[in-house]
Coordinates of C-alpha atoms in Angstrom, one line a residue:
Chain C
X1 CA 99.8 105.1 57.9
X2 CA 99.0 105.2 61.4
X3 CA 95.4 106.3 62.0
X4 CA 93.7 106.3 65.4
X5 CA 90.1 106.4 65.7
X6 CA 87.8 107.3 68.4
X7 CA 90.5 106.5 70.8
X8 CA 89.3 106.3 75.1
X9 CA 91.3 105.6 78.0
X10 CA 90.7 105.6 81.8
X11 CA 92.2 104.7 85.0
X12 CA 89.7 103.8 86.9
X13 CA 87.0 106.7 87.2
X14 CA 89.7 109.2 86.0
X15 CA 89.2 110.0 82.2
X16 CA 92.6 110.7 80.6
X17 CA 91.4 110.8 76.7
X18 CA 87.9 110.7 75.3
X19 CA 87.5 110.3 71.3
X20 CA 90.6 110.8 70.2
X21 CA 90.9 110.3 66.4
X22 CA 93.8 111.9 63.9
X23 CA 96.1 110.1 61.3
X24 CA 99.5 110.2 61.0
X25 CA 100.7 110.4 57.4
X26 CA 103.2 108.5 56.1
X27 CA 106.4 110.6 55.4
X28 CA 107.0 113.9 56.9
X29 CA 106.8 115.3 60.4
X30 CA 103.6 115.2 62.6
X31 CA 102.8 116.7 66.2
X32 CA 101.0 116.2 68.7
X33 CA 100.9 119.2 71.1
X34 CA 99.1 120.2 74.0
X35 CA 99.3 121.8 77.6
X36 CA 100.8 119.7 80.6
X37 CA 98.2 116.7 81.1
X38 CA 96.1 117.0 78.2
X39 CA 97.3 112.9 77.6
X40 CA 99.9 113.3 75.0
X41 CA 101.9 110.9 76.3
X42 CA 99.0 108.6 77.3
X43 CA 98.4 108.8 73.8
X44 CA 102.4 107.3 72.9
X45 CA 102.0 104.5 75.5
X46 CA 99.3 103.3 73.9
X47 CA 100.1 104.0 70.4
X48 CA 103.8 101.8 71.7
X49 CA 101.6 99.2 73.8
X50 CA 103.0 100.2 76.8
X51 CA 99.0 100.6 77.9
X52 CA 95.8 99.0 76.4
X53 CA 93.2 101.1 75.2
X54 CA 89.5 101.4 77.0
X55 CA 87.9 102.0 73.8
X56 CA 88.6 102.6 70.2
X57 CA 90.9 101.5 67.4
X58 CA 94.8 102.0 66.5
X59 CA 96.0 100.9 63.3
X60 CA 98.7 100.7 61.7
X61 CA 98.7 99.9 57.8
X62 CA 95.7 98.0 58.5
X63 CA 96.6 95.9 61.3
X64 CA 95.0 96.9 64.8
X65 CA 97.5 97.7 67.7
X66 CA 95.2 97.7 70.7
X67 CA 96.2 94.9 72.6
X68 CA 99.7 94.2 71.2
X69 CA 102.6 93.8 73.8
X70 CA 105.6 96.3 73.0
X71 CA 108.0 94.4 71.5
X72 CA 105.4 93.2 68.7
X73 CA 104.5 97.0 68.1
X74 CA 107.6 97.8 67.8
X75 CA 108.5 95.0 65.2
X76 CA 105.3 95.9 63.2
X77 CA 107.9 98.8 63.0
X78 CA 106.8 101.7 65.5
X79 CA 109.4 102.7 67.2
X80 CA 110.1 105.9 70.2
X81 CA 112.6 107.7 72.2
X82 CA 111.7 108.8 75.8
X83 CA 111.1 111.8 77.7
X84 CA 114.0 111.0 80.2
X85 CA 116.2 109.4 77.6
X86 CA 117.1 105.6 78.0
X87 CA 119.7 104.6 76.8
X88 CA 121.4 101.2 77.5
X89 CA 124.1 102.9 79.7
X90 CA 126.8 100.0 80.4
X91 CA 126.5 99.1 76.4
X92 CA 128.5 100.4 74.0
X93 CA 127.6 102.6 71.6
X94 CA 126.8 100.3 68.8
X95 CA 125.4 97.4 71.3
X96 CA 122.8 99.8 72.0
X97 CA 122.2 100.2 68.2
X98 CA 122.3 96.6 67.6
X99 CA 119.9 95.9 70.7
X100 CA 117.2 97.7 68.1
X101 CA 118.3 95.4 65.2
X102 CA 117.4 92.5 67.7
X103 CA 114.7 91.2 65.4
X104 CA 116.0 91.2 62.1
X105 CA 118.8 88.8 63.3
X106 CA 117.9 86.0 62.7
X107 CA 120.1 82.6 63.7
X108 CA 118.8 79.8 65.6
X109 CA 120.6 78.6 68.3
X110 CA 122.4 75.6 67.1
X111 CA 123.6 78.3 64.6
X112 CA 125.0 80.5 67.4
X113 CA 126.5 77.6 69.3
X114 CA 128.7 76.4 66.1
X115 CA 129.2 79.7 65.5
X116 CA 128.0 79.2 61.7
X117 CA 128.6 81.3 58.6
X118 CA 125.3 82.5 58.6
X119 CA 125.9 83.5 62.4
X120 CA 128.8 85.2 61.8
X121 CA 127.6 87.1 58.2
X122 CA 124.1 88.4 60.2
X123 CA 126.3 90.0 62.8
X124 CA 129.0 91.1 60.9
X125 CA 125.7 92.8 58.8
X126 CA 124.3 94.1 61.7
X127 CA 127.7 95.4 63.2
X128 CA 128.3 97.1 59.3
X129 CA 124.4 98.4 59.7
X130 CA 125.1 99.9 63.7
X131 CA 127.6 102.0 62.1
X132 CA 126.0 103.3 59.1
X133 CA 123.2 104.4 61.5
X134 CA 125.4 106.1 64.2
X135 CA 127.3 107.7 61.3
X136 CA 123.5 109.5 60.3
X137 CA 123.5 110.7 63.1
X138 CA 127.4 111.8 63.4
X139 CA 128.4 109.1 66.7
X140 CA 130.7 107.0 64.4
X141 CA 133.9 107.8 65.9
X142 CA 132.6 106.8 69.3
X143 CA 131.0 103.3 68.6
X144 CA 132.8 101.3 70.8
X145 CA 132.5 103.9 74.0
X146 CA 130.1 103.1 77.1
X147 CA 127.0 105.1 76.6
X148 CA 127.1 106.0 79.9
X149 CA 129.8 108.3 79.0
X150 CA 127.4 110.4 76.8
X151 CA 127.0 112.9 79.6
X152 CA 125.3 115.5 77.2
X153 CA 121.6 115.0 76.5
X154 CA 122.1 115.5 73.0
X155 CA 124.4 112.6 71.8
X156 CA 122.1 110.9 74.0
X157 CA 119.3 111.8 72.1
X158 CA 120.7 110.7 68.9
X159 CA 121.4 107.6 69.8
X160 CA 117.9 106.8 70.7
X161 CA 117.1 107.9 67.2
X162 CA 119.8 105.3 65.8
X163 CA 118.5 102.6 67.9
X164 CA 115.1 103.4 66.8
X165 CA 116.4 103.3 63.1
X166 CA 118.2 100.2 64.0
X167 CA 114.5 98.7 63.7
X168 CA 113.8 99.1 60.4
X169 CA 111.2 101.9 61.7
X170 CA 108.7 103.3 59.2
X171 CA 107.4 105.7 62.1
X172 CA 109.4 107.5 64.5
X173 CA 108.0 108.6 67.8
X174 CA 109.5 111.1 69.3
X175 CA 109.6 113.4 72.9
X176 CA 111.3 116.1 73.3
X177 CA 112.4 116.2 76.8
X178 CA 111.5 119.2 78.5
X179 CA 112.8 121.2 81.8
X180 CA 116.8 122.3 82.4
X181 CA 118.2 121.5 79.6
X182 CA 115.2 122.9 77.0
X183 CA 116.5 125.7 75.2
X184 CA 120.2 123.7 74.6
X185 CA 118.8 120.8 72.6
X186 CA 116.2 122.6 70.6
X187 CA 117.8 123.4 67.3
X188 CA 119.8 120.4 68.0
X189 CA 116.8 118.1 68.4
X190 CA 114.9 120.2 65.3
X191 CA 118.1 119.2 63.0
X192 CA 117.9 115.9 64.1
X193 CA 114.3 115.4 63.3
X194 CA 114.5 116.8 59.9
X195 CA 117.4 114.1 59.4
X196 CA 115.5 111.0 60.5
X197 CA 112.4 112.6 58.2
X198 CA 114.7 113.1 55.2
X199 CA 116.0 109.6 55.2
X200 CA 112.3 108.1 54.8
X201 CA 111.0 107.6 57.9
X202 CA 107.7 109.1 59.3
X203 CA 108.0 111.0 62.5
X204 CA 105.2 111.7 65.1
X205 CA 106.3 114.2 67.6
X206 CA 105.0 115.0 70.5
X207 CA 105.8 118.3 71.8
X208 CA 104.6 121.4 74.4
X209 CA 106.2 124.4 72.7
X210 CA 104.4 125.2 70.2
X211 CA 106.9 127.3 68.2
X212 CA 109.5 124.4 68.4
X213 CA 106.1 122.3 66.6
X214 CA 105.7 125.6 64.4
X215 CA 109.3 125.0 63.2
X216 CA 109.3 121.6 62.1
X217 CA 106.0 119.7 61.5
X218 CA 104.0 119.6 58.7
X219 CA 101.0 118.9 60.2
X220 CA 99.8 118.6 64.0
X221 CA 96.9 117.7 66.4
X222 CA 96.4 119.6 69.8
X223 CA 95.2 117.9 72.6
X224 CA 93.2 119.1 75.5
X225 CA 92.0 117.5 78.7
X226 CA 91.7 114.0 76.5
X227 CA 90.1 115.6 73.7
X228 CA 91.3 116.5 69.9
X229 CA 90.6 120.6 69.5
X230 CA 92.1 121.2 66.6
X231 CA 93.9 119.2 63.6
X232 CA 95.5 121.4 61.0
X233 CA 98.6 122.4 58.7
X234 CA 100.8 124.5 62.0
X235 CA 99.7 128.2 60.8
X236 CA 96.0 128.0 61.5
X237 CA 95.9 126.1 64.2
X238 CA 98.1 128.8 66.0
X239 CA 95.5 130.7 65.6
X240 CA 93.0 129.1 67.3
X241 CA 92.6 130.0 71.0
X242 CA 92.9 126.9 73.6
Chain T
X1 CA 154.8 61.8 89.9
X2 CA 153.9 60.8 93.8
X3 CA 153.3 63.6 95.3
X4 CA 150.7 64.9 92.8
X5 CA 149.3 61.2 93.7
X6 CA 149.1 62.2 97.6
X7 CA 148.2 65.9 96.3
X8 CA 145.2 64.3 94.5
X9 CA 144.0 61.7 96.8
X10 CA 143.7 64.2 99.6
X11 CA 141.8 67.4 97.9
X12 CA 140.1 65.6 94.8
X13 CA 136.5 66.2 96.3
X14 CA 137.9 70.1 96.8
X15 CA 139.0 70.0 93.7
X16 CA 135.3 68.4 92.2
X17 CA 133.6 70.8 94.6
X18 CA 134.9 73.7 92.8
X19 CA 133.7 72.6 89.0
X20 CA 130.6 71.7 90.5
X21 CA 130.7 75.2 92.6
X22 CA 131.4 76.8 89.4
X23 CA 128.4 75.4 87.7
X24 CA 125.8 76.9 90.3
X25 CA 127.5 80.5 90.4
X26 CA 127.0 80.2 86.7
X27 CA 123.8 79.1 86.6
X28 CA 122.6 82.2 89.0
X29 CA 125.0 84.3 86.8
X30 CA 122.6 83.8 84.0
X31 CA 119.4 85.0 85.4
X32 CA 121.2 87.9 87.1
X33 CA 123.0 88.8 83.5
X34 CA 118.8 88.8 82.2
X35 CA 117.9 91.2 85.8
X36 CA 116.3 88.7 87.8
X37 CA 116.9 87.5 91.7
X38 CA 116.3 84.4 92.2
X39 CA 117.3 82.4 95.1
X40 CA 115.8 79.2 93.9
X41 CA 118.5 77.6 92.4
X42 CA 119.8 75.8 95.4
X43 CA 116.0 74.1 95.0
X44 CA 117.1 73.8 91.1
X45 CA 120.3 72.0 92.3
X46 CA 118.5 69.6 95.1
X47 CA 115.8 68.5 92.4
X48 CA 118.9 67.6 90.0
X49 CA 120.5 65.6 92.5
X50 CA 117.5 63.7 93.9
X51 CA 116.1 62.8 90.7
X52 CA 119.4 62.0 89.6
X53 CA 120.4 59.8 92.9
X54 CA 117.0 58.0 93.0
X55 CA 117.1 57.1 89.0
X56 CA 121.3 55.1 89.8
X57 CA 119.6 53.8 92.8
X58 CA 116.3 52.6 91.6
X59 CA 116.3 52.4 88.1
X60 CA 119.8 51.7 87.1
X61 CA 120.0 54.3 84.3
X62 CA 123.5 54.9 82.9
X63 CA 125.3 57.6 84.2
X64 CA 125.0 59.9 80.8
X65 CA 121.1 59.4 80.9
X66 CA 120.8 60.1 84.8
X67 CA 122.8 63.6 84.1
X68 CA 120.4 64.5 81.2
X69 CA 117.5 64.0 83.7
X70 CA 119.4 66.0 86.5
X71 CA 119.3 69.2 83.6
X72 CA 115.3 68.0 82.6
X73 CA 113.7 67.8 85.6
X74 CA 114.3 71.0 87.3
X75 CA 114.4 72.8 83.8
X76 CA 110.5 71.9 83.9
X77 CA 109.7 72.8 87.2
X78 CA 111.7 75.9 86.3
X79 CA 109.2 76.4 83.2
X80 CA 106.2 76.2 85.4
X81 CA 106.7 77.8 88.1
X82 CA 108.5 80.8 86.3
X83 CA 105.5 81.9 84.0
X84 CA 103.8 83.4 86.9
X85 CA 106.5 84.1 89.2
X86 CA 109.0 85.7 86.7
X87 CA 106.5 89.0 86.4
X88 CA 107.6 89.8 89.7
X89 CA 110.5 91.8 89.8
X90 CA 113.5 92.6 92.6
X91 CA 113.0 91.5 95.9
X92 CA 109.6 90.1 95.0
X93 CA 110.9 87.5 93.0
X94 CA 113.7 86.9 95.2
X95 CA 110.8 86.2 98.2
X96 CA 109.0 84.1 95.7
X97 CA 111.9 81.9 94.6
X98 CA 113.2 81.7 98.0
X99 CA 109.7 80.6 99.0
X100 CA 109.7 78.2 96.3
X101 CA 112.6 76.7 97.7
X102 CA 111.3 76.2 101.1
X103 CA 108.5 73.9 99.8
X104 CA 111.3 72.1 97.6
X105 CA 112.9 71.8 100.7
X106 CA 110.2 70.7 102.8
X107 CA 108.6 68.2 100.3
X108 CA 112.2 66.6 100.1
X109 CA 112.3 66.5 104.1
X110 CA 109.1 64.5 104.1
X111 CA 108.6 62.2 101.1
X112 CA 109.5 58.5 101.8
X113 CA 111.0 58.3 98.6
X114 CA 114.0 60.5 99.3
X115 CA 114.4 58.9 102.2
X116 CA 113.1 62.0 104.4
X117 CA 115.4 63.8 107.0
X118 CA 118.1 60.9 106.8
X119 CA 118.4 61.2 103.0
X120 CA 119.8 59.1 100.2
X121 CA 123.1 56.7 100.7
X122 CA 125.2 54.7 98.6
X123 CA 124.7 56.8 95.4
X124 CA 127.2 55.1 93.0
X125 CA 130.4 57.2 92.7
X126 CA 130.3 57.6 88.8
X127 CA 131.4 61.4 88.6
X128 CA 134.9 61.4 87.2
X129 CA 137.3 64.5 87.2
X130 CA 137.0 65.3 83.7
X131 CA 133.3 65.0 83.7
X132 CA 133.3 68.5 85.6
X133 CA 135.8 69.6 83.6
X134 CA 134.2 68.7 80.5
X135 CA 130.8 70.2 81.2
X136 CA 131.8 73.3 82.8
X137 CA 133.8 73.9 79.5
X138 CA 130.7 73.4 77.5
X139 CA 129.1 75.4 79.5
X140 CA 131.3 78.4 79.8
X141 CA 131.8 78.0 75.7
X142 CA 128.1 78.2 75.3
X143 CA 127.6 80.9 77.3
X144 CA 130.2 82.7 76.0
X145 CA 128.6 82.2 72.7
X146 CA 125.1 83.4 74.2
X147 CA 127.0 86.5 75.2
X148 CA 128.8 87.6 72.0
X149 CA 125.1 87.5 70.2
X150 CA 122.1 88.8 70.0
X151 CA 121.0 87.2 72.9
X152 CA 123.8 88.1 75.1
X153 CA 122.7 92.1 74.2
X154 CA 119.0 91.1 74.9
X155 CA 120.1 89.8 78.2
X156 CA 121.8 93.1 79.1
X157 CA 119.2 95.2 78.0
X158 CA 116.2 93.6 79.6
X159 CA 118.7 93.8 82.9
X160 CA 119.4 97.4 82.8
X161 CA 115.6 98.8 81.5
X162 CA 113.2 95.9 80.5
X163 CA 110.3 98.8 79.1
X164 CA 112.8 100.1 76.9
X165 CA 113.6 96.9 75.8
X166 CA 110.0 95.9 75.1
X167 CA 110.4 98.9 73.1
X168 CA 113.2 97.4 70.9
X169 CA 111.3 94.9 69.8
X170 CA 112.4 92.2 72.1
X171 CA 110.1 89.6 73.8
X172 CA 111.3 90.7 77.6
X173 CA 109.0 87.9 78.6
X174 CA 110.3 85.2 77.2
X175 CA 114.0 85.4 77.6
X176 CA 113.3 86.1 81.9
X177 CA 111.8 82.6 81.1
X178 CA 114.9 81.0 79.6
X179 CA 117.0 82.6 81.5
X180 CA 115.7 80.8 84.5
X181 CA 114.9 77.2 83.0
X182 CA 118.6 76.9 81.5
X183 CA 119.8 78.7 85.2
X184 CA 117.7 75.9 86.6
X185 CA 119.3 73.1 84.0
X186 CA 122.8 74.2 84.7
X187 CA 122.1 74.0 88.9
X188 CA 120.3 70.3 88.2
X189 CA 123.2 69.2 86.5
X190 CA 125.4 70.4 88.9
X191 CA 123.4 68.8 91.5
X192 CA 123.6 65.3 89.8
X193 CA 127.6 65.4 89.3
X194 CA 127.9 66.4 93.3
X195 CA 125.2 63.8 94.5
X196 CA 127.2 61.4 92.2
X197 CA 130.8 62.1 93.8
X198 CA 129.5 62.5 97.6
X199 CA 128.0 59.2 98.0
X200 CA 125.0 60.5 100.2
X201 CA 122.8 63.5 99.8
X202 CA 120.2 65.0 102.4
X203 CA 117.7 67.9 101.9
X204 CA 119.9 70.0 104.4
X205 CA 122.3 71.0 101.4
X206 CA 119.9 72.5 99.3
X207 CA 118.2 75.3 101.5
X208 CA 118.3 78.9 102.4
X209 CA 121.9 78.6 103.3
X210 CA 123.1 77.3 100.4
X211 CA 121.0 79.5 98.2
X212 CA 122.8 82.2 99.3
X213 CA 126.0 80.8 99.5
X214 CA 125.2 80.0 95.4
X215 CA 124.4 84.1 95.1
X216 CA 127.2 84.8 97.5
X217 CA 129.4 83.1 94.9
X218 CA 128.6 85.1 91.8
X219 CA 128.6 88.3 93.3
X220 CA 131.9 88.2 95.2
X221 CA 133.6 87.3 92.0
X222 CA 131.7 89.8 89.9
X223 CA 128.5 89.3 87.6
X224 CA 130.1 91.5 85.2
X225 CA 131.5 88.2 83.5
X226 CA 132.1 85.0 83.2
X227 CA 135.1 84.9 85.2
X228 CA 133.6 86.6 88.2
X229 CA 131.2 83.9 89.3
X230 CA 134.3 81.1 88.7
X231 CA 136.8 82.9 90.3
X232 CA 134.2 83.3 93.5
X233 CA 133.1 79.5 93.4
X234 CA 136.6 78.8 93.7
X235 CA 137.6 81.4 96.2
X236 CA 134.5 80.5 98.4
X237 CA 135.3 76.9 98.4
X238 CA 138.6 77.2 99.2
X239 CA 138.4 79.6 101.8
X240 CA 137.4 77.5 104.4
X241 CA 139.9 75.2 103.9
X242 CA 142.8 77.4 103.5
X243 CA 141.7 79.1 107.3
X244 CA 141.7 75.7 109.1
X245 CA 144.0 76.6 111.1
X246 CA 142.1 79.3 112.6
X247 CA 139.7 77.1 114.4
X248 CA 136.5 78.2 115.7
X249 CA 137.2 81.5 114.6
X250 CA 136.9 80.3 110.4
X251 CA 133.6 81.1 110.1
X252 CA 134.3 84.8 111.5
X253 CA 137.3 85.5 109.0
X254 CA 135.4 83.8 106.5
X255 CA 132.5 86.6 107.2
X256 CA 135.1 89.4 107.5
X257 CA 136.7 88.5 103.9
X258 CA 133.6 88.7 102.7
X259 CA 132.4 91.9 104.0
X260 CA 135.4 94.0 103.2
X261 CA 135.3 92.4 99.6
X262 CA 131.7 94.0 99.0
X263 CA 133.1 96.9 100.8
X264 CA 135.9 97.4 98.7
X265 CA 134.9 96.0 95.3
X266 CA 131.1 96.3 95.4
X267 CA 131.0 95.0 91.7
X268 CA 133.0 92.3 92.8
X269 CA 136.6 91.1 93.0
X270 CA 137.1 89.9 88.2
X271 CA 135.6 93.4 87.2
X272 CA 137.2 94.0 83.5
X273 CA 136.9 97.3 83.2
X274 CA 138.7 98.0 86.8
X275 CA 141.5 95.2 85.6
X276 CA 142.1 96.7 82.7
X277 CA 142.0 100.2 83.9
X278 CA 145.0 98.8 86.4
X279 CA 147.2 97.5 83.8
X280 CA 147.0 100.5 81.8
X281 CA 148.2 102.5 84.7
X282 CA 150.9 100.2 85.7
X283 CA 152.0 100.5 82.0
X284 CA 152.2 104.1 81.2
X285 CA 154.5 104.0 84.6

């Protein structure tokens, strides 16, 4: 479970979140929604490590977070997708799958230089793995393409999701990109969620339209101006004025 | 037989320049491949060749030993000067490690060890053909290695968006660092085979000019591979010689080459994609 407590940041004198505290459950699909700049995705860098907190506690199955660089977040086994999608463009496919297995391969590098059995067998694993994982999300047949040539957001999208899998993730964050292409991905993006949920993973989504959050989370949090308003099953919470 | 004899007795040292050429658009190749600009491995290279020419000359080390120290001694400079400067990114870095190498350069000029602005002389002549040829293939086999693995991806993904790949769990940090001590190795070793074949070294060969030559190198023959920064050692090194004839007006066709190869093929003249791309063409023809 990923519970944060009493959670405070500011940039200098400006106060982006005050007291933030809600728990995301394991399994299932939580939100996190909230108007333009009420700190949502403050709230991701710092869960990610992108940012250190000012005050107040994350945990994660009883280890703290504040303070931890990314990359040791992330193996911990958080992992996210971004607003404006990034994707390791000039990898293929699968690299960029395999990017996210990066810790669980483990050789040394005498073993890489030889080019030992166990070398070989992790990668071989790992390659086996990168295509089980683009397969849940239906990129298979395009493994060995550039990702660069997934013009669409939506293939994009899933392959952030597969790279995210790729770390042996127990929680999924996810953004939902907003502006041109909005209405397109939605039911997309909804599928896709439910997928990553249904295979055992815990997602935390953060997310502005509310019936998109209405539609697939089990539970959500709003956020407003820095502060928790409201922390609910979806239908009540819809009914409270913000 | 005889005239491979006259054939080698006349462009040998063009010949050892290009391995040892080869070396330093590699070693820059490296910390490019992991996103990072840095201009100081013509420093890297100097502090390979001086501590490599001063340990024959003083301290009579064999020649195996005096290499291993050539690859040492700048990798721990490297180490300790590229914790603090390696959070800089882009130009900033490229300042910084071009700065770096101006105080290299500088503390060279004016030590009375290294002999000062006259340099060192009478470095024994130890490096052998297949001593280039034998490292370089180490090298190149290693790297090659490095690139078919989890480290080659981690490289490539730190070099096209480092947050996200904090993000993937890797330690961004930490591989901008070895990225520049083996970079800084592979230019020290290359400095102690070339101060070991040329006899006499001075701290004019390892400043800005030759930095850039070193980046010039790697980029005309493409960073998108191994072959690239090779095929541009050797194409850089040869250049010159193959324009003798032109006079005083080498350096200006050199120059134009240059310019209408960045022009032309901006991701430089070994792209595999673009090669491969060609062939295809020319075969459905």
């Amino acid at each position: 479970m990923l519970s944060i407590h009493n959670l405070g940041k500011h940039f200098g004198g400006l106060s982006v979140l005050e007291d933030v505290s809600f728990e995301v459950p394991v399994g299932g699909i939580f939100g996190l929604i909230g108007p333009n700049g009420a700190g949502k995705t403050t709230v991701f860098n710092l869960v990610t490590g992108l940012l250190k907190p000012s005050s107040g506690k994350i945990s994660f199955e009883g280890r703290d977070l504040a303070g931890l660089p990314p990359h040791l977040v992330t193996r911990l086994g958080i992992a996210r997708t971004f607003q404006n999608i990034r994707i390791f463009k000039e990898m293929t496919l699968l690299e960029n799958v395999m990017v996210g297995m990066h810790h669980h391969l483990r050789y040394g590098p005498a073993e890489l230089f030889l080019n030992s059995r166990a070398c070989r067998d992790a990668e071989t694993r790992a390659r086996q793995r990168a295509h089980e994982l683009l397969s849940w999300v239906r990129l298979d047949h395009r493994a060995e393409m550039l990702a660069d040539n997934l013009s669409l957001r939506r293939p994009a999208r899933k392959l952030e999701f597969a790279r995210g899998a790729g770390n042996r993730t127990q929680v999924a964050a996810a953004r939902r990109a907003g502006g041109r292409h909005e209405s397109l991905g939605k039911t997309v993006l909804m599928e896709e969620i439910r997928n990553i949920c249904q295979r055992g993973f815990s997602v935390f989504l953060i997310e502005h339209d509310m019936r998109f959050v209405m539609g697939v989370c089990e539970r959500i949090a709003v956020l407003n101006f820095g502060r928790i308003i409201a922390e609910e099953a979806p239908t009540r919470s819809a009914t409270i004025p913000t | 037989m005889e005239w491979l004899d006259n054939f080698w007795s006349t462009y040998n040292t063009l010949v050892y320049s290009i391995g040892v050429h080869a070396l330093l658009a590699l070693s820059i190749w490296l910390t490019l491949a992991c996103g990072l600009l840095s201009m100081a491995n013509a420093a890297f290279m100097g502090i390979g060749a001086y501590v490599s020419a001063l340990l024959s000359l003083n301290a009579g080390w064999p020649f195996a030993a005096v290499l291993v120290a050539a690859g040492v001694a700048p990798a721990l400079v490297a180490l300790i000067i590229g914790i603090p400067t390696l959070r800089l990114s882009g130009v900033y870095l490229a300042m910084a490690t071009l700065a770096f190498g101006e105080v290299v350069r500088i503390t060279v000029l004016n030590l009375e060890i290294t002999g000062g602005p006259e340099g060192l002389n009478g470095i024994p002549q130890s490096t052998q053909g297949w001593h280039i040829v034998a490292i370089l293939a180490f090298v190149v086999y290693g790297l090659t290695r490095m690139q078919r693995s989890r480290v080659g991806r981690a490289f490539e993904s730190i070099r096209e968006d480092d947050v996200a790949a904090s993000l993937m769990g890797i330690d961004v940090a930490r591989y901008k660092l070895f990225a520049f001590v083996l970079g800084a190795a592979m230019a020290g070793v290359a400095g102690g085979l070339n101060a070991h074949f040329t006899f006499f070294i001075s701290p004019r060969e390892y400043g800005f000019e030759n930095a850039v030559d070193i980046l010039t190198m790697a980029v005309l023959g493409g960073t998108g591979s191994l072959v690239g920064p090779m095929l541009g050692a050797a194409i850089l090194t040869l250049l010159p010689e193959l324009l003798r004839f032109l006079n005083e007006f080498r350096g200006i066709f050199n120059g134009i080459v240059l310019v209408l190869v960045v022009l032309f093929l901006p991701k430089g003249i070994w792209e595999p994609r673009r090669i491969k791309a060609l062939f295809a063409r020319g075969g459905g023809k």
